[in-house]
Coordinates of C-alpha atoms in Angstrom, one line a residue:
X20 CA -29.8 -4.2 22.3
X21 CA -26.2 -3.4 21.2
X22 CA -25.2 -4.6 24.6
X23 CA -26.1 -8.4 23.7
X24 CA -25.7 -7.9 20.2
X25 CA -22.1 -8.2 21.1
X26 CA -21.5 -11.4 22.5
X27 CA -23.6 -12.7 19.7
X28 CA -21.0 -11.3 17.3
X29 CA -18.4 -12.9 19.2
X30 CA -20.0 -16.6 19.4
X31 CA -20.2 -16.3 15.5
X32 CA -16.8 -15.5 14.8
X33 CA -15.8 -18.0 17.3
X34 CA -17.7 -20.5 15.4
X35 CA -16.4 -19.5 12.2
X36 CA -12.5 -20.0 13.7
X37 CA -13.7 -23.1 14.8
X38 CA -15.0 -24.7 11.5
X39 CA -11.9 -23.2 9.5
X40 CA -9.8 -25.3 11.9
X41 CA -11.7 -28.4 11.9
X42 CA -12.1 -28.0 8.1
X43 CA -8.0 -27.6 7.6
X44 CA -7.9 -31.0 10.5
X45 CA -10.2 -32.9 8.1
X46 CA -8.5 -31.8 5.0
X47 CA -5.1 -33.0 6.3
X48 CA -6.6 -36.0 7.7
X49 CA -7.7 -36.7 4.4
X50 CA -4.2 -36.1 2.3
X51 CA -3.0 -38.5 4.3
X52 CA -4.9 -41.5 3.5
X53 CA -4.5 -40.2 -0.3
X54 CA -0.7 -39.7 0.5
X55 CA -0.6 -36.0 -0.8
X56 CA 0.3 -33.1 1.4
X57 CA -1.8 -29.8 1.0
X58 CA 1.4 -28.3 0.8
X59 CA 2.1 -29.7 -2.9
X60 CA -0.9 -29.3 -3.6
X61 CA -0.4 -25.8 -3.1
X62 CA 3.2 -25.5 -4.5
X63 CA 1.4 -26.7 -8.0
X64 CA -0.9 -24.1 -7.6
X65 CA 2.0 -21.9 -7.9
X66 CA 2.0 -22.3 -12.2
X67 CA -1.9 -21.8 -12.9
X68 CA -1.8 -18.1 -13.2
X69 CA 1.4 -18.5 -15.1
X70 CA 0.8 -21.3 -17.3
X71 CA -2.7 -21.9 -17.2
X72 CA -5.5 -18.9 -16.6
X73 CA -5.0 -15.4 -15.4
X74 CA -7.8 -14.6 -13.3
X75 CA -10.7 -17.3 -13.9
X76 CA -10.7 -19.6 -10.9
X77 CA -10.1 -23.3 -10.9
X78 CA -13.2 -24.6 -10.3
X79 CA -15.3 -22.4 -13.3
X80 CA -13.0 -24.1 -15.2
X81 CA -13.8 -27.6 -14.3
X82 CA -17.5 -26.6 -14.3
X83 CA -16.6 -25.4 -18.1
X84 CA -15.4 -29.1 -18.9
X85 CA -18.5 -30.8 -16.9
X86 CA -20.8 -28.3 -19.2
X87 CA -19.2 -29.1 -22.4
X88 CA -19.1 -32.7 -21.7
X89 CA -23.0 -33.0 -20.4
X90 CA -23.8 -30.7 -24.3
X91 CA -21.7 -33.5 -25.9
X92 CA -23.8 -36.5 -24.7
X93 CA -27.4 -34.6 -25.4
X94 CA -25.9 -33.9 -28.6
X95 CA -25.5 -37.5 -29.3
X96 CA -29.0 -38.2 -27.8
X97 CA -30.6 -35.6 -29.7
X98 CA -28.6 -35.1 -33.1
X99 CA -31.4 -33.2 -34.4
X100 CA -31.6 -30.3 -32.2
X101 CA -30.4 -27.4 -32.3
X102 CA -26.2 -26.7 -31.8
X103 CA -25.7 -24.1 -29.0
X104 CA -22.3 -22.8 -30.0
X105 CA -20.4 -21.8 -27.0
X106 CA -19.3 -18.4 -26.0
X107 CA -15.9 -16.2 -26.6
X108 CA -15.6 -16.7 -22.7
X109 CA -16.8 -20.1 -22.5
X110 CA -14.2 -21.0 -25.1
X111 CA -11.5 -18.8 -23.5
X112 CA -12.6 -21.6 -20.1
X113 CA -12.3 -24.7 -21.8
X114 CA -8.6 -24.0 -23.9
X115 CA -7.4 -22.9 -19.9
X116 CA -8.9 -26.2 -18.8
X117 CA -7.2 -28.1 -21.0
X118 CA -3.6 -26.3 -19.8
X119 CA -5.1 -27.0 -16.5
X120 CA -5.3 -30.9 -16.8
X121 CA -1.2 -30.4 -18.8
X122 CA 0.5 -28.3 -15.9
X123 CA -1.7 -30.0 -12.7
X124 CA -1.1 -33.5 -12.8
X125 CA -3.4 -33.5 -9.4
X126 CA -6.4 -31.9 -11.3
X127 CA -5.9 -34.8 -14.3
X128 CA -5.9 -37.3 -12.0
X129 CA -9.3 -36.5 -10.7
X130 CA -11.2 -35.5 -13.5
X131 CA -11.3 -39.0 -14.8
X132 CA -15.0 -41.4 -14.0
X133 CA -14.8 -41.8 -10.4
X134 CA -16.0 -45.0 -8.7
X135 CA -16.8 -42.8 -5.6
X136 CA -18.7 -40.3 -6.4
X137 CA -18.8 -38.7 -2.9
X138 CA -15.0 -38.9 -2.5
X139 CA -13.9 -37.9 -5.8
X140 CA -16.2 -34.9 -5.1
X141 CA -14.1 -34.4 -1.9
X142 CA -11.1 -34.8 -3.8
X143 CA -11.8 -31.9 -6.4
X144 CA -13.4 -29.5 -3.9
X145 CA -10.2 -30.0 -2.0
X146 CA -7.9 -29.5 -4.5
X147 CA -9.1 -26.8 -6.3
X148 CA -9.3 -24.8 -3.1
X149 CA -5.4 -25.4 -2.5
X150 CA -4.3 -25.0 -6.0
X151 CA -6.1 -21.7 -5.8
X152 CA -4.1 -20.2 -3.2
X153 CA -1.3 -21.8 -4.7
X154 CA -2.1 -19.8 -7.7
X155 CA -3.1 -16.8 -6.5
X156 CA -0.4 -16.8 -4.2
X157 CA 2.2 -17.0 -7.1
X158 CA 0.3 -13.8 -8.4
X159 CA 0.9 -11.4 -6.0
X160 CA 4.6 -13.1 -5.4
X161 CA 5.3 -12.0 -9.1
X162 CA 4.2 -8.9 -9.0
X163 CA 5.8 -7.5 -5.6
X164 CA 9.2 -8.9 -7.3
X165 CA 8.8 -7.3 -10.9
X166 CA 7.5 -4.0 -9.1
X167 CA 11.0 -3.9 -7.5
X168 CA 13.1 -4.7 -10.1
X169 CA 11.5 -3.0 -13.1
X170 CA 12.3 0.2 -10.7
X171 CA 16.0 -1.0 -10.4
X172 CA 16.3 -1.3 -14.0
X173 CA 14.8 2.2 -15.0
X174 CA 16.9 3.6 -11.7
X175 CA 20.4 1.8 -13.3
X176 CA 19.6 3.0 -16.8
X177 CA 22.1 5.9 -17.9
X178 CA 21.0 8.4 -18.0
X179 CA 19.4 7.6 -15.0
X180 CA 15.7 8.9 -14.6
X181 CA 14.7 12.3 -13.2
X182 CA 12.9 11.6 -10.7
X183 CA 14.2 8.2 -9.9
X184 CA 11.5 5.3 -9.2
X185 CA 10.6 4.5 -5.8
X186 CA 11.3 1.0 -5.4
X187 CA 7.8 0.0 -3.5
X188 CA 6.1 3.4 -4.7
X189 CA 3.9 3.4 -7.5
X190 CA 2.5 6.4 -7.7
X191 CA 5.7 8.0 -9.5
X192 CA 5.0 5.2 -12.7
X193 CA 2.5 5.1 -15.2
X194 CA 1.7 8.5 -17.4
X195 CA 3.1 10.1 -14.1
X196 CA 6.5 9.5 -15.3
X197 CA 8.1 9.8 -18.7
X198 CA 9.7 6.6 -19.4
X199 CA 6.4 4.7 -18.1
X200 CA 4.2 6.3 -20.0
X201 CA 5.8 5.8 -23.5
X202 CA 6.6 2.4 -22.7
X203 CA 2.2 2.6 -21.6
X204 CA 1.5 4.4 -24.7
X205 CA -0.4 2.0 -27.7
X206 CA 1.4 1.9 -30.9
X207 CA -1.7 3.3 -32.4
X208 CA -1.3 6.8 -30.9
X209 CA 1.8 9.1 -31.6
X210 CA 3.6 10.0 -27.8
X211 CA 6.0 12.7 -29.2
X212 CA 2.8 14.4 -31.0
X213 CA 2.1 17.0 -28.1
X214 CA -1.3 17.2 -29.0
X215 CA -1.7 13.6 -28.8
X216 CA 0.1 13.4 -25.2
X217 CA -2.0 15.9 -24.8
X218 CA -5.2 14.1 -25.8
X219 CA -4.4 10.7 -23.6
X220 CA -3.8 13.0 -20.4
X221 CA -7.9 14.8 -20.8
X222 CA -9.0 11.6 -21.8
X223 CA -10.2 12.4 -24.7
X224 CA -13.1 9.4 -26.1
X225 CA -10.1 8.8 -29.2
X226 CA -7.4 8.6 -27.6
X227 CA -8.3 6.1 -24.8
X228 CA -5.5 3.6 -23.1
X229 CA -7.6 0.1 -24.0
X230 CA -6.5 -3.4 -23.8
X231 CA -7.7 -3.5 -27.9
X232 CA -3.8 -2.1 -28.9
X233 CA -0.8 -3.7 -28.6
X234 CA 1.4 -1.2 -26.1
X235 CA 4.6 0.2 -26.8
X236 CA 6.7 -2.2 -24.4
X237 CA 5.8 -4.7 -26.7
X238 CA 7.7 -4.0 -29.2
X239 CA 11.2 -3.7 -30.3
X240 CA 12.7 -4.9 -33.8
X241 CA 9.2 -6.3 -34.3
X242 CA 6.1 -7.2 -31.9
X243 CA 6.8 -9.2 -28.6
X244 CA 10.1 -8.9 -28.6
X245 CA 10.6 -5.6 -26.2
X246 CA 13.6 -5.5 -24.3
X247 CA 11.5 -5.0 -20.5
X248 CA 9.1 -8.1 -21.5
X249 CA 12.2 -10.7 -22.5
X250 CA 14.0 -9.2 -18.8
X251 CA 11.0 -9.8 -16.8
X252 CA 10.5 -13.0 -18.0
X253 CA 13.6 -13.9 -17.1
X254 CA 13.3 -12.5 -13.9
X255 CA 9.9 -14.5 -12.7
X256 CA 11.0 -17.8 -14.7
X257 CA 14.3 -17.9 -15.0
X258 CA 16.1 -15.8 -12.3
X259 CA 16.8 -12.1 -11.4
X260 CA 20.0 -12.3 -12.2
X261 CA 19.8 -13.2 -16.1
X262 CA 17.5 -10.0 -16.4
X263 CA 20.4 -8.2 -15.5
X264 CA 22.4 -10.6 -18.0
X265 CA 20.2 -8.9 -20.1
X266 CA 21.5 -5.3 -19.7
X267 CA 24.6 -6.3 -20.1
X268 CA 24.3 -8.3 -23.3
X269 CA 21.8 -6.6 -25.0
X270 CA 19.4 -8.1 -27.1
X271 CA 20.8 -10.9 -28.8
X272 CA 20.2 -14.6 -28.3
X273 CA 22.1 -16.6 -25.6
X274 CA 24.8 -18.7 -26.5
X275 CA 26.1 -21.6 -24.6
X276 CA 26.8 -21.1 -20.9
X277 CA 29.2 -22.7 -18.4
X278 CA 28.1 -25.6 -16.1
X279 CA 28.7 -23.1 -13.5
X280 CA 25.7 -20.9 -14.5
X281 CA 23.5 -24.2 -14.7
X282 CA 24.3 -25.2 -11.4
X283 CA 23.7 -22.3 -10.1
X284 CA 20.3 -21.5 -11.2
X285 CA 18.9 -25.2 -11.1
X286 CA 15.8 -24.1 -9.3
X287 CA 14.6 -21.5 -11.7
X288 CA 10.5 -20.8 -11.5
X289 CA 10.7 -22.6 -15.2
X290 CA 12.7 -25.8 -14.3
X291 CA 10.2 -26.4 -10.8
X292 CA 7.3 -26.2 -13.4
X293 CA 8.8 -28.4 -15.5
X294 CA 8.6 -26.0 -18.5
X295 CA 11.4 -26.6 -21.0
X296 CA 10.1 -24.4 -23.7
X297 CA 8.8 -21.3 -23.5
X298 CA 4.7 -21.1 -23.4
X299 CA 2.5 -18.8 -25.0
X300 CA 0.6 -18.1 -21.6
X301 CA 3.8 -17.7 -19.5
X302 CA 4.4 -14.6 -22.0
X303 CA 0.1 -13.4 -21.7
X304 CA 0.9 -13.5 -18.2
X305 CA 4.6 -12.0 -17.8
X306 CA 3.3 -9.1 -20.3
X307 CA 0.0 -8.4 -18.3
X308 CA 1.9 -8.2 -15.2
X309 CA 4.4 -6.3 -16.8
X310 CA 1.6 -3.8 -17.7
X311 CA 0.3 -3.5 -14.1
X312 CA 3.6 -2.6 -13.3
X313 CA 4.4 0.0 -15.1
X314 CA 1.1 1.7 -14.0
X315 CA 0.1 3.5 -11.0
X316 CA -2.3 0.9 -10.1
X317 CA -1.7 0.8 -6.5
X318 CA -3.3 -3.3 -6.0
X319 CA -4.0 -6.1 -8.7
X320 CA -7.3 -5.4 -10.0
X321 CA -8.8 -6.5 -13.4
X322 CA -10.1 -2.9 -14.6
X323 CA -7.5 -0.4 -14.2
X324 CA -9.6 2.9 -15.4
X325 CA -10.4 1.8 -19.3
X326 CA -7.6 -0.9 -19.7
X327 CA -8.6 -4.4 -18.9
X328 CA -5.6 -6.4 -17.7
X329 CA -7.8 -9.7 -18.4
X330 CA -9.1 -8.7 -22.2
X331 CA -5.2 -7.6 -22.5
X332 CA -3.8 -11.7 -21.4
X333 CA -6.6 -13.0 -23.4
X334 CA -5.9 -10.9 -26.6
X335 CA -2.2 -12.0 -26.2
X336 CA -3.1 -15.8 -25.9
X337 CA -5.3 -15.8 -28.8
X338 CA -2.8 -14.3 -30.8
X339 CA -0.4 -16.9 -30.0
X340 CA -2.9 -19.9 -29.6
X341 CA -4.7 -19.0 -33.1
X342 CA -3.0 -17.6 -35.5
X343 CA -5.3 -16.1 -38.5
X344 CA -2.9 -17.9 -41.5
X345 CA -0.6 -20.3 -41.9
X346 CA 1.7 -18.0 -43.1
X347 CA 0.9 -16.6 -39.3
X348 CA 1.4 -19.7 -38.3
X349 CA 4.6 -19.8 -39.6
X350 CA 5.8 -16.0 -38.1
X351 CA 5.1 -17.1 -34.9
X352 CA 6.9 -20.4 -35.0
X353 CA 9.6 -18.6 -35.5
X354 CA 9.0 -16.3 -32.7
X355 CA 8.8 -18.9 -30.7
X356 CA 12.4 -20.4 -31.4
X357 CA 13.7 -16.8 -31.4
X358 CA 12.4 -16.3 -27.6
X359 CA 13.2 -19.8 -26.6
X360 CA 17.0 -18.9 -27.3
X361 CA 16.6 -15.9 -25.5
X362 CA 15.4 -17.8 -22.3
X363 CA 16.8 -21.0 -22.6
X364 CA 20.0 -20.8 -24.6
X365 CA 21.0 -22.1 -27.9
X366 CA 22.1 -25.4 -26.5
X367 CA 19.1 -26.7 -25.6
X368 CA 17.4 -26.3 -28.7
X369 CA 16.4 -30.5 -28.1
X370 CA 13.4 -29.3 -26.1
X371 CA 12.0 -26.6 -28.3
X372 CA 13.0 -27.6 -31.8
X373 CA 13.5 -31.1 -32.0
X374 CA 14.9 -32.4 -35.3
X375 CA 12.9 -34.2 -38.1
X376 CA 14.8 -37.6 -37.5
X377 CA 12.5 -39.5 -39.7
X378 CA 14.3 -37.3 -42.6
X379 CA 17.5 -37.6 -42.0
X380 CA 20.1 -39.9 -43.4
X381 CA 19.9 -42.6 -40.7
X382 CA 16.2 -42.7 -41.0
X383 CA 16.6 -42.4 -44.7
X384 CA 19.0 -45.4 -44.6
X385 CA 17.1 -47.9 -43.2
X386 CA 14.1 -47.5 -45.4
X387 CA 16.0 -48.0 -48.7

């Protein structure tokens, strides 16, 4: 019986190879007469888990569109009954779809009423699936090249670190090593109180290490403004090299640099996506892989013990994407202008604080 199951195996996985090839043939076949390569396609998969949605994949979040748009029209048939009022998830879906259709032009394109039903299907199936390695792709990219240099960093630091990071190790970081673990700690809990270090090491119920606080690498002369969270932003969207600008300067805002730097770094992450301003879910997602970084967490998983990587992007997002006031409001708009002089320099304060022209004197002239 094992004897022929054996050859069985064999024809299956044979098979399989075969309809994986003749599925990539068709596929390229078909970008062809559409005049888009798979390989863009991909390459613009490269800003969905930056810009767009951590984890969720692409096609849920079409589905989450298609859902909310089939509710709308028996809404309108049947004004009368009852409002089903959507999920926290189902909400977190559609505000990520709506990034989605803002950062891939291909998915906007598609999502439109199609004259060919059958194709357009075709279209979306196909895209999605090469956007999404794109995207996850871009993931993993990230977080091999902050694991590196986060350990450079802490290894450069004076003093330096006893024991030095392991530049491809993780098991030396997170409350294995002193300067992870405070930077790991939450705000809510007090690291140089030894009975609290204490506490978080024997897992104590109170003292857990949640994604429901804001942690300590957050934070520096007020929250989301840590010195590691501005330097790896800069190293996955700007380059490596202005992290280290970083170090050097300290933490004050950039002021105008020399044609030479520009030309230089003219194919920053940020410029190929086309992001002038910095985004609220390009800091969700620099923080949350900042986070796994730090930890011992050997791969990218969601749940790492009781921290929740996902819950911690989202909880960032919604801070940012719904403030509670409009005082709030306010705070973070200035946040905002403080971190995009940070990334992008004073200079090009056009992009992310344009000026009210229609009240200024030229404006103001005309209308009298």
């Amino acid at each position: 019986m094992s004897s022929s199951s054996a050859p069985d195996t064999q024809v299956v996985v044979s098979l399989k190879q075969l309809v994986s090839v003749l599925e990539r043939e068709n596929a390229q076949l078909h970008c062809k007469v559409f005049k888009q390569p798979l390989q863009s396609l991909t390459r613009e998969g490269r800003g969905v888990r930056r810009l767009v949605t951590l984890v969720e994949p692409i096609a849920n979040l079409i589905a989450e569109y298609d859902h909310c748009q089939i509710q709308s029209v028996e809404q309108q048939v049947s004004p009368n009954s009852a409002v089903i009022l959507p999920t926290t998830e189902q909400q977190h879906m559609y505000r990520a779809y709506e990034k989605l259709i803002q950062w891939c032009p291909s998915i906007h394109r598609l999502v439109g009423p199609a004259t060919e039903a059958d194709t357009a299907s075709f279209d979306i199936t196909l895209t999605c699936k090469e956007l999404q390695k794109g995207a996850d792709g871009a993931r993993g990219d990230d977080a091999a090249t902050l694991k590196t240099a986060v350990a450079q960093w802490f290894n450069e630091s004076r003093p330096p670190p006893d024991p030095p990071f392991i530049l491809r190790d993780k098991g030396g970081r997170g409350f294995n090593h002193e300067i992870t673990r405070r930077l790991l700690c939450p705000v809510d809990y007090n690291w140089d109180d030894m009975d609290v270090r204490a506490a978080v090491k024997e897992y104590h119920p109170d003292f857990r290490i949640t994604a429901h606080s804001w942690l300590s690498f957050l934070y520096a002369d007020g929250l989301f403004k840590g010195k590691y969270l501005i330097m790896a932003f800069q190293c996955l969207f700007t380059s490596p090299s202005s992290a280290q600008n970083e170090i050097k300067s300290g933490n004050t805002a950039r002021t105008s640099q020399s044609s030479r730097t520009t030309r230089r770094t003219h194919n920053h992450v940020a410029r190929l996506l086309k992001m002038n301003t910095v985004q609220p879910r390009a800091i969700a997602y620099v923080a949350t892989q900042l986070r796994f970084v730090l930890s011992s967490c050997t791969s990218w998983t969601v749940m790492d013990e009781d921290f929740n990587h996902e819950e911690f992007y989202h909880n960032i997002v919604d801070y940012f994407e719904l403030p509670s006031s409009p005082r709030k409001a306010v705070e973070l708009n200035e946040l905002f202008l403080w971190w995009n002089q940070k990334i992008f320099g004073c200079q090009n304060a056009a992009h992310y604080r344009p000026q009210p022209v229609e009240s200024l004197s030229v404006s103001l002239s005309r209308r009298a």
